[in-house]
Short mmCIF file of C-alpha atoms and ligand atoms in Angstrom, two decimals:
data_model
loop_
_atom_site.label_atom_id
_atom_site.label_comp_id
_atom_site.label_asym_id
_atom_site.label_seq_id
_atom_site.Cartn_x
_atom_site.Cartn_y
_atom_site.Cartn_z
CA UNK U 1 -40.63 12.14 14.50
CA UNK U 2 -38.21 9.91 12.22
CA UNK U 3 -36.80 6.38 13.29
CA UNK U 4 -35.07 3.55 11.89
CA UNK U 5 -37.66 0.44 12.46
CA UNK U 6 -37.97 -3.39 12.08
CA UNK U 7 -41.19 -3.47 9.46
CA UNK U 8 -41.24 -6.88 9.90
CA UNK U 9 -39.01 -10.32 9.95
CA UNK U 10 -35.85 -9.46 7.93
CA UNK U 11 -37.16 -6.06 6.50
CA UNK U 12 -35.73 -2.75 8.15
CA UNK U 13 -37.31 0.90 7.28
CA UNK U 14 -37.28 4.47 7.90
CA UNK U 15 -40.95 5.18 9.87
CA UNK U 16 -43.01 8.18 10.80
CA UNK U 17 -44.58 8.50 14.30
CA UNK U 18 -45.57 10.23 17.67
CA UNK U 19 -43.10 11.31 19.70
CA UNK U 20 -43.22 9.24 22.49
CA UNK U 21 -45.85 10.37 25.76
CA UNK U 22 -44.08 10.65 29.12
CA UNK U 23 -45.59 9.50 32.08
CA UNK U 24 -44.98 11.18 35.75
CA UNK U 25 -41.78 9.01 36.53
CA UNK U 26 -40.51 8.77 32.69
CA UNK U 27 -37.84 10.90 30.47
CA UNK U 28 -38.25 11.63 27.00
CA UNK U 29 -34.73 12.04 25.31
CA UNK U 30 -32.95 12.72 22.07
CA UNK U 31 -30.05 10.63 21.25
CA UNK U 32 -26.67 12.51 20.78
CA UNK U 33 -24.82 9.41 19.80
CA UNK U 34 -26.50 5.33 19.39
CA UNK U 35 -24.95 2.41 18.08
CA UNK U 36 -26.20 -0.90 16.42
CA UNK U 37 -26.28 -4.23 18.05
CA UNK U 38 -25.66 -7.84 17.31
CA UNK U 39 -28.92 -8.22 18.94
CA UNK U 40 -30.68 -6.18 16.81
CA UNK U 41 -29.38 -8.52 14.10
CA UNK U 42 -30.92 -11.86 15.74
CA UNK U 43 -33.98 -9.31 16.19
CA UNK U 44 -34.71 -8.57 12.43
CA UNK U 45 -32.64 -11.10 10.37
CA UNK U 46 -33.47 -14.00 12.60
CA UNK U 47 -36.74 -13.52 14.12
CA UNK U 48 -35.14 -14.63 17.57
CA UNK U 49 -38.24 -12.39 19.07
CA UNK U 50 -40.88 -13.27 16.82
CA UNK U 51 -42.59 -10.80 14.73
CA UNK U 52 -42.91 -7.11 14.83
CA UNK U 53 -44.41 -4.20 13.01
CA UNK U 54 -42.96 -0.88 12.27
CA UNK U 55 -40.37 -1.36 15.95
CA UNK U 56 -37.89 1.66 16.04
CA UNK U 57 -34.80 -0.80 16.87
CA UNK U 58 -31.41 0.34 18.63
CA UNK U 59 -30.73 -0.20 22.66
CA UNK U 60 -27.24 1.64 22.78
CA UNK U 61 -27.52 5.39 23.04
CA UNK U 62 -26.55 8.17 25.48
CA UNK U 63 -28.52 11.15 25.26
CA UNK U 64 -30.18 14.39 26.39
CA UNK U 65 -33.05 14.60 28.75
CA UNK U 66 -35.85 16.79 26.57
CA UNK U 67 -38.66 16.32 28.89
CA UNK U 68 -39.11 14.54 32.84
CA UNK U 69 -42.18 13.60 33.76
CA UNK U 70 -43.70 15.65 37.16
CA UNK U 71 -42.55 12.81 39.67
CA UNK U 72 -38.41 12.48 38.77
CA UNK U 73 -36.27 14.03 41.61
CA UNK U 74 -32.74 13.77 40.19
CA UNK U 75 -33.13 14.64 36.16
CA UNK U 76 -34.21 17.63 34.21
CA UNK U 77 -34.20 18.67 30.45
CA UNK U 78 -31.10 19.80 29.18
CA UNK U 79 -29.07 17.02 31.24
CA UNK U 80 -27.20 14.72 29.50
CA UNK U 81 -27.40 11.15 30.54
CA UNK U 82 -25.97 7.31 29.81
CA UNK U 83 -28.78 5.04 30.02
CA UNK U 84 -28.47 1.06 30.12
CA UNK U 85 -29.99 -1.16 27.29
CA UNK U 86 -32.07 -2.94 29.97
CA UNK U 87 -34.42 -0.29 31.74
CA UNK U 88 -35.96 -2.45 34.47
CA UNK U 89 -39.04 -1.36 36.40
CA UNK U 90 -37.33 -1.09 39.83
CA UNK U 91 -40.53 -1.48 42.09
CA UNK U 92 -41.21 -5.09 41.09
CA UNK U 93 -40.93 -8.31 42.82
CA UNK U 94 -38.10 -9.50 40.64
CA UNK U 95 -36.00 -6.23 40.86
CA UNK U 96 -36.41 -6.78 44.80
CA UNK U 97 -35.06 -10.60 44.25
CA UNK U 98 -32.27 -9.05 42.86
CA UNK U 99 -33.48 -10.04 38.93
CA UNK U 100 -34.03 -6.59 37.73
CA UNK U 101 -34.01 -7.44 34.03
CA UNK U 102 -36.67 -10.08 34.90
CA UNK U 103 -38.72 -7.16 35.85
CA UNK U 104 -42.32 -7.87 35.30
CA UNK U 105 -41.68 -11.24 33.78
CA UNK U 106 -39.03 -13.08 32.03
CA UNK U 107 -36.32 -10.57 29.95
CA UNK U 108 -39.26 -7.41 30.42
CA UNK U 109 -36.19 -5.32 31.39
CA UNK U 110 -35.46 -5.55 28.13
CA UNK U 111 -38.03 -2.50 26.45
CA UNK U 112 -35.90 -1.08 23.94
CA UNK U 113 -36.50 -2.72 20.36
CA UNK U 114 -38.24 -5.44 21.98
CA UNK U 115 -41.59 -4.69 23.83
CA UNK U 116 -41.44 -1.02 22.43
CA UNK U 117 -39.61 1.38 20.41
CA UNK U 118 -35.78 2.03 20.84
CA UNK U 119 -33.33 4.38 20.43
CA UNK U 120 -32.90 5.07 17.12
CA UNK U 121 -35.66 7.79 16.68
CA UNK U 122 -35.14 11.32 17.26
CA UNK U 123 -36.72 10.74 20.62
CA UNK U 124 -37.54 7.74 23.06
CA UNK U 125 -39.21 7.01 26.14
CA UNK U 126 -37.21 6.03 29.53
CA UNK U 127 -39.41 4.51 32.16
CA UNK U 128 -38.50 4.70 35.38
CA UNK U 129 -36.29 8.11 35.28
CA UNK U 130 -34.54 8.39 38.27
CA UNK U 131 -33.94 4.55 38.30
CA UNK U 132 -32.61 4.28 34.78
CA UNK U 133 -30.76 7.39 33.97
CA UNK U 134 -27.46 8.34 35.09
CA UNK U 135 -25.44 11.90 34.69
CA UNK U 136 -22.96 11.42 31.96
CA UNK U 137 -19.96 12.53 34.23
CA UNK U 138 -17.68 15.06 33.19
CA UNK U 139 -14.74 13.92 31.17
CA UNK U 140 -16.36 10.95 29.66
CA UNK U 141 -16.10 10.70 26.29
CA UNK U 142 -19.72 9.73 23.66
CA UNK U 143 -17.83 7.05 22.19
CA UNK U 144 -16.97 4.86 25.51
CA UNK U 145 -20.93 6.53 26.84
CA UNK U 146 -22.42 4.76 24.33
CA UNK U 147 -20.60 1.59 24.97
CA UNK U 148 -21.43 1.61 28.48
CA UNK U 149 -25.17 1.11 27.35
CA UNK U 150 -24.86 -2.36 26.01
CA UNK U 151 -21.22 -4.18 25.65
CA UNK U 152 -19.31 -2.99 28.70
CA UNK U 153 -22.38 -3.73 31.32
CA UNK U 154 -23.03 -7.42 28.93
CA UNK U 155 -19.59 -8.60 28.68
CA UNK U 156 -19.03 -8.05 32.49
CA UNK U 157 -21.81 -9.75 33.16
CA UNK U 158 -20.38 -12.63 31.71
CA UNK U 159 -17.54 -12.32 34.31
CA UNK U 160 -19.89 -11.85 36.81
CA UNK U 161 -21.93 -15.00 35.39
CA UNK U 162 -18.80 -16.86 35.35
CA UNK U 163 -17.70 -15.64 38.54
CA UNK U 164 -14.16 -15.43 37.76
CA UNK U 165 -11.90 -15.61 40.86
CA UNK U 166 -8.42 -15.04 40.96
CA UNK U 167 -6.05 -17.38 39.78
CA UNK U 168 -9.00 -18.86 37.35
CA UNK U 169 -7.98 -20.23 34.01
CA UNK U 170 -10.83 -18.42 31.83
CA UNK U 171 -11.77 -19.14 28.00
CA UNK U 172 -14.15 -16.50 26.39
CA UNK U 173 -15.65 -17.99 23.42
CA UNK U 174 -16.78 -15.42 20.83
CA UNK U 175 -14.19 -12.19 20.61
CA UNK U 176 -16.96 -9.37 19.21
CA UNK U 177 -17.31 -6.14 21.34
CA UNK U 178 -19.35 -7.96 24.07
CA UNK U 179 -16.33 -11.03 24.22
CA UNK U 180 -13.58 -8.55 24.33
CA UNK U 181 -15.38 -6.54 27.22
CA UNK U 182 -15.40 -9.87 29.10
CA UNK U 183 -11.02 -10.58 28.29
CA UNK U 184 -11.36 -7.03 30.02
CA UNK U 185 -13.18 -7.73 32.83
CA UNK U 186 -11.79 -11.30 33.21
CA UNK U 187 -8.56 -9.78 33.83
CA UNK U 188 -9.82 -7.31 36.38
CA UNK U 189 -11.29 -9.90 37.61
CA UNK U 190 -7.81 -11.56 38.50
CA UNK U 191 -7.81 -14.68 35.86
CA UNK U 192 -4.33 -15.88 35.04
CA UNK U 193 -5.18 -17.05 31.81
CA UNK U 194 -7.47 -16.12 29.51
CA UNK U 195 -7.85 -18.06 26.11
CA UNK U 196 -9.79 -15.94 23.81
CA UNK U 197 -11.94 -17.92 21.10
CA UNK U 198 -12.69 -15.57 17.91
CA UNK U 199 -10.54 -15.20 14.32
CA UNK U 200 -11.27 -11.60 12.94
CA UNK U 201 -7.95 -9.99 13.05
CA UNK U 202 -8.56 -6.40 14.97
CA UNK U 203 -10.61 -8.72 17.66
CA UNK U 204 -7.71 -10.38 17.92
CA UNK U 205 -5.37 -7.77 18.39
CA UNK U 206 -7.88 -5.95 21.16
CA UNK U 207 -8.04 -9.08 22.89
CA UNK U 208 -4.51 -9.65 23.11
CA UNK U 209 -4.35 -6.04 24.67
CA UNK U 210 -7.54 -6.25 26.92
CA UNK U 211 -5.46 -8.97 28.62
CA UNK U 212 -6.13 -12.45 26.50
CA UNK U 213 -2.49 -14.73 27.42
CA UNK U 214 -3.66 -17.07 23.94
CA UNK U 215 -5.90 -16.56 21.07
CA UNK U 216 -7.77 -20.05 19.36
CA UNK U 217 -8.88 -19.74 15.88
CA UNK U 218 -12.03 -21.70 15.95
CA UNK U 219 -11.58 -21.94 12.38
CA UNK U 220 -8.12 -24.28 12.77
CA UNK U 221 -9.78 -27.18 14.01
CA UNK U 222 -11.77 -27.91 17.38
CA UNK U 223 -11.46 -25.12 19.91
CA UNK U 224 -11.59 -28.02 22.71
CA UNK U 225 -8.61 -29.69 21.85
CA UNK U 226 -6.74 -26.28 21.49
CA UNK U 227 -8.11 -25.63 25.30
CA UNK U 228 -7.07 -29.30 26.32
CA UNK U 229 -3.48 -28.96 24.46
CA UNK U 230 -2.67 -25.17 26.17
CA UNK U 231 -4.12 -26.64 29.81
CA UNK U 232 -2.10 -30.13 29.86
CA UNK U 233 -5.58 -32.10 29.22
CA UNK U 234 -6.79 -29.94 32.18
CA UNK U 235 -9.51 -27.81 31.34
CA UNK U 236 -10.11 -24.78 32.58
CA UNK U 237 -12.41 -23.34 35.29
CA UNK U 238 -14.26 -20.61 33.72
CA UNK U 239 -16.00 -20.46 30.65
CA UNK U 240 -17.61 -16.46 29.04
CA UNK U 241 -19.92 -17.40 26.09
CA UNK U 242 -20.38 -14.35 24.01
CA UNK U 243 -20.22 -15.97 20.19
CA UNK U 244 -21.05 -18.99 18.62
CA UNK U 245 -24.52 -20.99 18.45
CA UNK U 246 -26.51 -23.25 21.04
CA UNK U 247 -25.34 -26.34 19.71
CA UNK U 248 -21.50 -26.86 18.80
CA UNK U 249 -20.81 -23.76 21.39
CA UNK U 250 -22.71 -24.77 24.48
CA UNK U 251 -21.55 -28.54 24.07
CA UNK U 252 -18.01 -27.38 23.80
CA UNK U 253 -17.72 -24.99 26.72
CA UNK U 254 -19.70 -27.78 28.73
CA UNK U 255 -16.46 -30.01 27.26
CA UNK U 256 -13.54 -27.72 27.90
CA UNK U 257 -14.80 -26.73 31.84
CA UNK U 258 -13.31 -28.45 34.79
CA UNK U 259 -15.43 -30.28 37.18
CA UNK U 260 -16.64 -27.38 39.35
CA UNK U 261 -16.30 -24.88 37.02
CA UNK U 262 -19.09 -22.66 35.61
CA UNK U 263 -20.65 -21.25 32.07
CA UNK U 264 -21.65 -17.58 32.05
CA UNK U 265 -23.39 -17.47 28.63
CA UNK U 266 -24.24 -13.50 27.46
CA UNK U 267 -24.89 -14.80 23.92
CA UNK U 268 -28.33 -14.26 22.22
CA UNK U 269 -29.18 -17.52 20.99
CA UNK U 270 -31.14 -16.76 17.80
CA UNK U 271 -32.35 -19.53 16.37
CA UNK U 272 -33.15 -23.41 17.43
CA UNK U 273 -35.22 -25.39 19.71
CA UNK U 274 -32.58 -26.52 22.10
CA UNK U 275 -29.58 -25.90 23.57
CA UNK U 276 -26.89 -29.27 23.55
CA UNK U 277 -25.61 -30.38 26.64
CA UNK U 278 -23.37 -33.03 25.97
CA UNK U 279 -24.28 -35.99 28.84
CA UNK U 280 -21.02 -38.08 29.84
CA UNK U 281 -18.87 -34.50 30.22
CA UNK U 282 -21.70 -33.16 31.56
CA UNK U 283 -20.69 -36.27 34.15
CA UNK U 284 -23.83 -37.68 33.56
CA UNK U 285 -25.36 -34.96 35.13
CA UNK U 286 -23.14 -35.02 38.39
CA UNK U 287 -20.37 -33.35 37.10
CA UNK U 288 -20.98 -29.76 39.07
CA UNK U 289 -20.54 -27.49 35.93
CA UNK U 290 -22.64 -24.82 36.69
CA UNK U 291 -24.15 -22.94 33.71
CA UNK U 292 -25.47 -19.19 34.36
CA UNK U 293 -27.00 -17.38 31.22
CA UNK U 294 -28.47 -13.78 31.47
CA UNK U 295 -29.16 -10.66 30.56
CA UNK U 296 -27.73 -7.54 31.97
CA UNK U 297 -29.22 -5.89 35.12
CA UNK U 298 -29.35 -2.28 34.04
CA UNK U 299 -29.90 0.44 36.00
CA UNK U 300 -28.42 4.14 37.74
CA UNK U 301 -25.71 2.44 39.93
CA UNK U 302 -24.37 -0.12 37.46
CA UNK U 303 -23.78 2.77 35.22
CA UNK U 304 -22.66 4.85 37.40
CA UNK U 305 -20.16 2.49 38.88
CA UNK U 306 -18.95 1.31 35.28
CA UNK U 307 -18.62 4.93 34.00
CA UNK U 308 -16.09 5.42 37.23
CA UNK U 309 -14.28 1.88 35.54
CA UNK U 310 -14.03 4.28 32.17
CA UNK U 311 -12.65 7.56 34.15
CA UNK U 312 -10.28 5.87 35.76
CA UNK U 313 -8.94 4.01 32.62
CA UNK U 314 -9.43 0.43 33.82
CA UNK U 315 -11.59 -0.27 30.94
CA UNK U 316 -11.15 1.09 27.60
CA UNK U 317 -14.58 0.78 25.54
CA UNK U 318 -13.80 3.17 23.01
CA UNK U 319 -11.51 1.27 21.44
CA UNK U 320 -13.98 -0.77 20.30
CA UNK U 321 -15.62 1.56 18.00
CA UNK U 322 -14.14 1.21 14.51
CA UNK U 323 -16.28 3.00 12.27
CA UNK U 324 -17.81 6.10 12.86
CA UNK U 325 -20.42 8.39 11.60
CA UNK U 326 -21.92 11.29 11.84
CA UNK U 327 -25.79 12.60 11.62
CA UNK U 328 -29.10 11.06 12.25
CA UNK U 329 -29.22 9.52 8.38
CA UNK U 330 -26.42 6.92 9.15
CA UNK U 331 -27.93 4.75 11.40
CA UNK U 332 -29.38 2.87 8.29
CA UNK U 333 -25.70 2.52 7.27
CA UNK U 334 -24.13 1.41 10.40
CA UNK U 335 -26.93 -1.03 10.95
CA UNK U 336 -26.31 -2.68 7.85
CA UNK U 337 -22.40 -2.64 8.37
CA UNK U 338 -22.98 -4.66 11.99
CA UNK U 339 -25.80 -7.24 9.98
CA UNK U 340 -22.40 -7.83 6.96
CA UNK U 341 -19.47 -7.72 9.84
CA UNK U 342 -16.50 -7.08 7.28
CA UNK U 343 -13.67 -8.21 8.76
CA UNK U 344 -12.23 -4.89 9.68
CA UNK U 345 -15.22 -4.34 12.08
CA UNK U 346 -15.73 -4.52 15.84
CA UNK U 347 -18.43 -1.77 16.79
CA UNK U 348 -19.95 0.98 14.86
CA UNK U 349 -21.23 4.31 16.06
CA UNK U 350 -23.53 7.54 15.15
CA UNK U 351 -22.77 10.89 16.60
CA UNK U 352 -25.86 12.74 16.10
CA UNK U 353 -25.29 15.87 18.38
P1 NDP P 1 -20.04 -10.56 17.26
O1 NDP P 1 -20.80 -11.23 16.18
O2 NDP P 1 -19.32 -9.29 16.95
O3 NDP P 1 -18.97 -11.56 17.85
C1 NDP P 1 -19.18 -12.93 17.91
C2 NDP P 1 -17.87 -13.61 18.22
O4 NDP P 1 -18.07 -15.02 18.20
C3 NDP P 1 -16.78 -13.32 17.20
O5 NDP P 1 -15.54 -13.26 17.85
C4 NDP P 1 -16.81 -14.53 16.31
O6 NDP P 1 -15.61 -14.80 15.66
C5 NDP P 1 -17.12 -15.62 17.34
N1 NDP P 1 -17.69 -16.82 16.77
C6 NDP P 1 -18.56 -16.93 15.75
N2 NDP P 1 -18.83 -18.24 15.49
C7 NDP P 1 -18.12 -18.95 16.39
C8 NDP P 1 -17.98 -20.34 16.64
N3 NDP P 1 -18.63 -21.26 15.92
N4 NDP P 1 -17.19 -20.73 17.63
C9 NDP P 1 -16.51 -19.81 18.39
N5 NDP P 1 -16.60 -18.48 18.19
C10 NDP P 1 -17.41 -18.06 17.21
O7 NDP P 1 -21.07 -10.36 18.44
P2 NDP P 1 -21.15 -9.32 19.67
O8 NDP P 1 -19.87 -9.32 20.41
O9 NDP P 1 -21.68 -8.03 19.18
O10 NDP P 1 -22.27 -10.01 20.54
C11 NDP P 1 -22.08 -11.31 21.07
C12 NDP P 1 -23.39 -11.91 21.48
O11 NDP P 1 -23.90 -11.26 22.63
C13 NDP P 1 -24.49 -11.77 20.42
O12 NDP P 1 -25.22 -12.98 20.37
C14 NDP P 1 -25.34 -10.67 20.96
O13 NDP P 1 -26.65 -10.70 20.45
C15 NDP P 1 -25.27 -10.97 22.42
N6 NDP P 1 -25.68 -9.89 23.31
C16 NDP P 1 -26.25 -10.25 24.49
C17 NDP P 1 -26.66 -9.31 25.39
C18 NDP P 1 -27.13 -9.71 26.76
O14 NDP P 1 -27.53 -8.83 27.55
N7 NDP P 1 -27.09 -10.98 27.14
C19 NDP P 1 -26.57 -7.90 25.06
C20 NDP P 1 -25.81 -7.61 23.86
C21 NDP P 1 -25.42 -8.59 23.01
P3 NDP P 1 -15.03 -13.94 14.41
O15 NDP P 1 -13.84 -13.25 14.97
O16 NDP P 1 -14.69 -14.97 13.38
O17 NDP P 1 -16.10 -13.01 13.96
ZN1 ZN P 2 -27.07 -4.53 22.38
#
């Protein structure tokens, strides 16, 4: 089979191979529509994973079930199924703590594009069937299926990180697909404001839609003192990191948080050693600003209950998807369009069915 691969540290390639073996409690599926991810950007172009050889890439598909192994119960060729960018193994220790991504050892729920091949061959490997998969309900559109793989599940998780309560004055720093999933679920969620931190113009507009009450520019000057000057010199009690870098970012959310308030950081920090927390408004380390980073859980019932989000139009994923294309050939393309991020971008997609 054909797939789109990493080759090696910022070189990308079409590849030859197997089609992936199931096991008794795996799928094998062909994608009917994938997209590209920001994370498979830090992946390549940054090295944030470290070297690897000839790695189909892409985490975002939804698909069709070609082949079950003899063990699933609820799945069967021909069915057509969302499945989460994070496939956890859901007999661990950690998925029983509650840590499903951490399944098997720090980020291991993360096997797409990162511990094996992805979704952007013509077909890949789902452990853990019945676990992982979920029945693309009737009525549910690819475009907003596809989203539900990656952005909507990470950019609520960054509410959930944040654990936005009602009444909470919210700033979500970085305004790409995952950021403007988080506006979204921030205002679900019950915030009463929510500054939104990002500068391309169609982000901006989404945001304002998805429920953002002000838009900072980071590019006009410090987004701090834009927080301070809209919140009387208050603060405000949420942060959503979903942009930005380790440094600058982290020191300014850490800056712009109430005492008591907490960080829930979805960004993929891609390159440095450390990440800067800044000491006296960190009150010298008593200042109870919690910070929460993490990955996604995955899994059947998140996507299950997110799709129901979708149905009943509380969410609106597909309008995130600005440029689309169609047949197997493209992913190259989009791939390339997410790594240059013209300004008219917010999400890419292929429909291959
Ligand atoms: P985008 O690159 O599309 O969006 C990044 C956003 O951050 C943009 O709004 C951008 O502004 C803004 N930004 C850039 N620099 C700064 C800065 N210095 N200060 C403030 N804002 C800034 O990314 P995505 O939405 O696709 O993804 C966001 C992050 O989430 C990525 O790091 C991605 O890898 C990660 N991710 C994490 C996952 C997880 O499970 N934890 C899963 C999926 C993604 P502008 O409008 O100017 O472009
Ligand atoms: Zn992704």
């Amino acid at each position: 089979m054909k797939g789109f691969a990493m080759l090696g540290i910022g070189k990308v390639g079409w590849v030859e191979k197997d089609r992936p073996v199931c096991g008794p409690l795996d799928a094998i599926v062909r994608p009917l529509a994938v997209s590209p991810c920001t994370s498979d950007i830090h992946t390549v172009w940054e090295g944030a994973i470290g070297e690897r050889h000839n790695m189909i890439l892409g985490h975002e598909a939804v698909g069709e079930v070609v082949e079950v192994g003899n063990l699933v119960k609820d799945f069967k060729a021909g069915d057509r199924v969302l499945i989460a960018a994070i496939t956890p193994d859901w007999s661990t220790l950690e998925a029983q703590a509650g840590y499903s991504m951490h399944s098997g050892g720090m980020l291991s729920g993360w096997k797409f594009s990162n511990f094996k091949d992805g979704v952007f061959g013509e077909f890949f490997h789902v452990n853990d069937a019945d676990g992982n998969l979920a029945h693309l309900p009737e009525g549910l559109d690819l475009e907003s299926a596809v989203m539900l793989a990656d952005m909507v599940p990470t950019g609520l998780h960054g509410v959930e990180l944040a654990d936005v309560q009602f009444g909470d004055t919210v700033c979500v720093i970085g305004i790409g697909p995952v950021g403007l999933m988080s506006v979204a679920g921030a205002s679900i969620r019950g915030a009463s404001e929510i500054f939104a931190v990002g500068s391309r113009p169609n982000c901006v507009e989404l945001a304002k839609e998805f429920g953002a009450t002000a838009i900072i520019n980071y590019k006009n000057g410090d987004i701090v003192e834009q927080v301070m000057k809209l919140t009387n010199g208050k603060g405000v009690d949420r942060v959503i990191i979903a942009g930005g870098d380790g440094e600058t970012t982290f020191a300014q959310a850490i800056k712009m948080l109430k005492p008591g308030g907490r960080i829930g950081n979805v960004n993929y920090l891609g390159s440095g050693d450390n990440v800067l927390i800044p000491r006296a408004e960190w009150g010298c380390g008593m200042g109870h600003k919690t910070i929460a980073g993490g990955l996604m859980p995955g899994g059947r019932l998140k996507m299950e209950k997110l799709a129901s989000l979708v149905l009943s139009k509380r969410i609106q994923p597909s309008k995130l998807i600005t440029h689309k294309f169609h047949g197997f050939e493209h992913i190259e393309e989009a791939l390339l369009l997410m790594k240059d991020k013209p300004k008219d971008l917010i999400k890419p997609i292929v429909i291959i069915e």
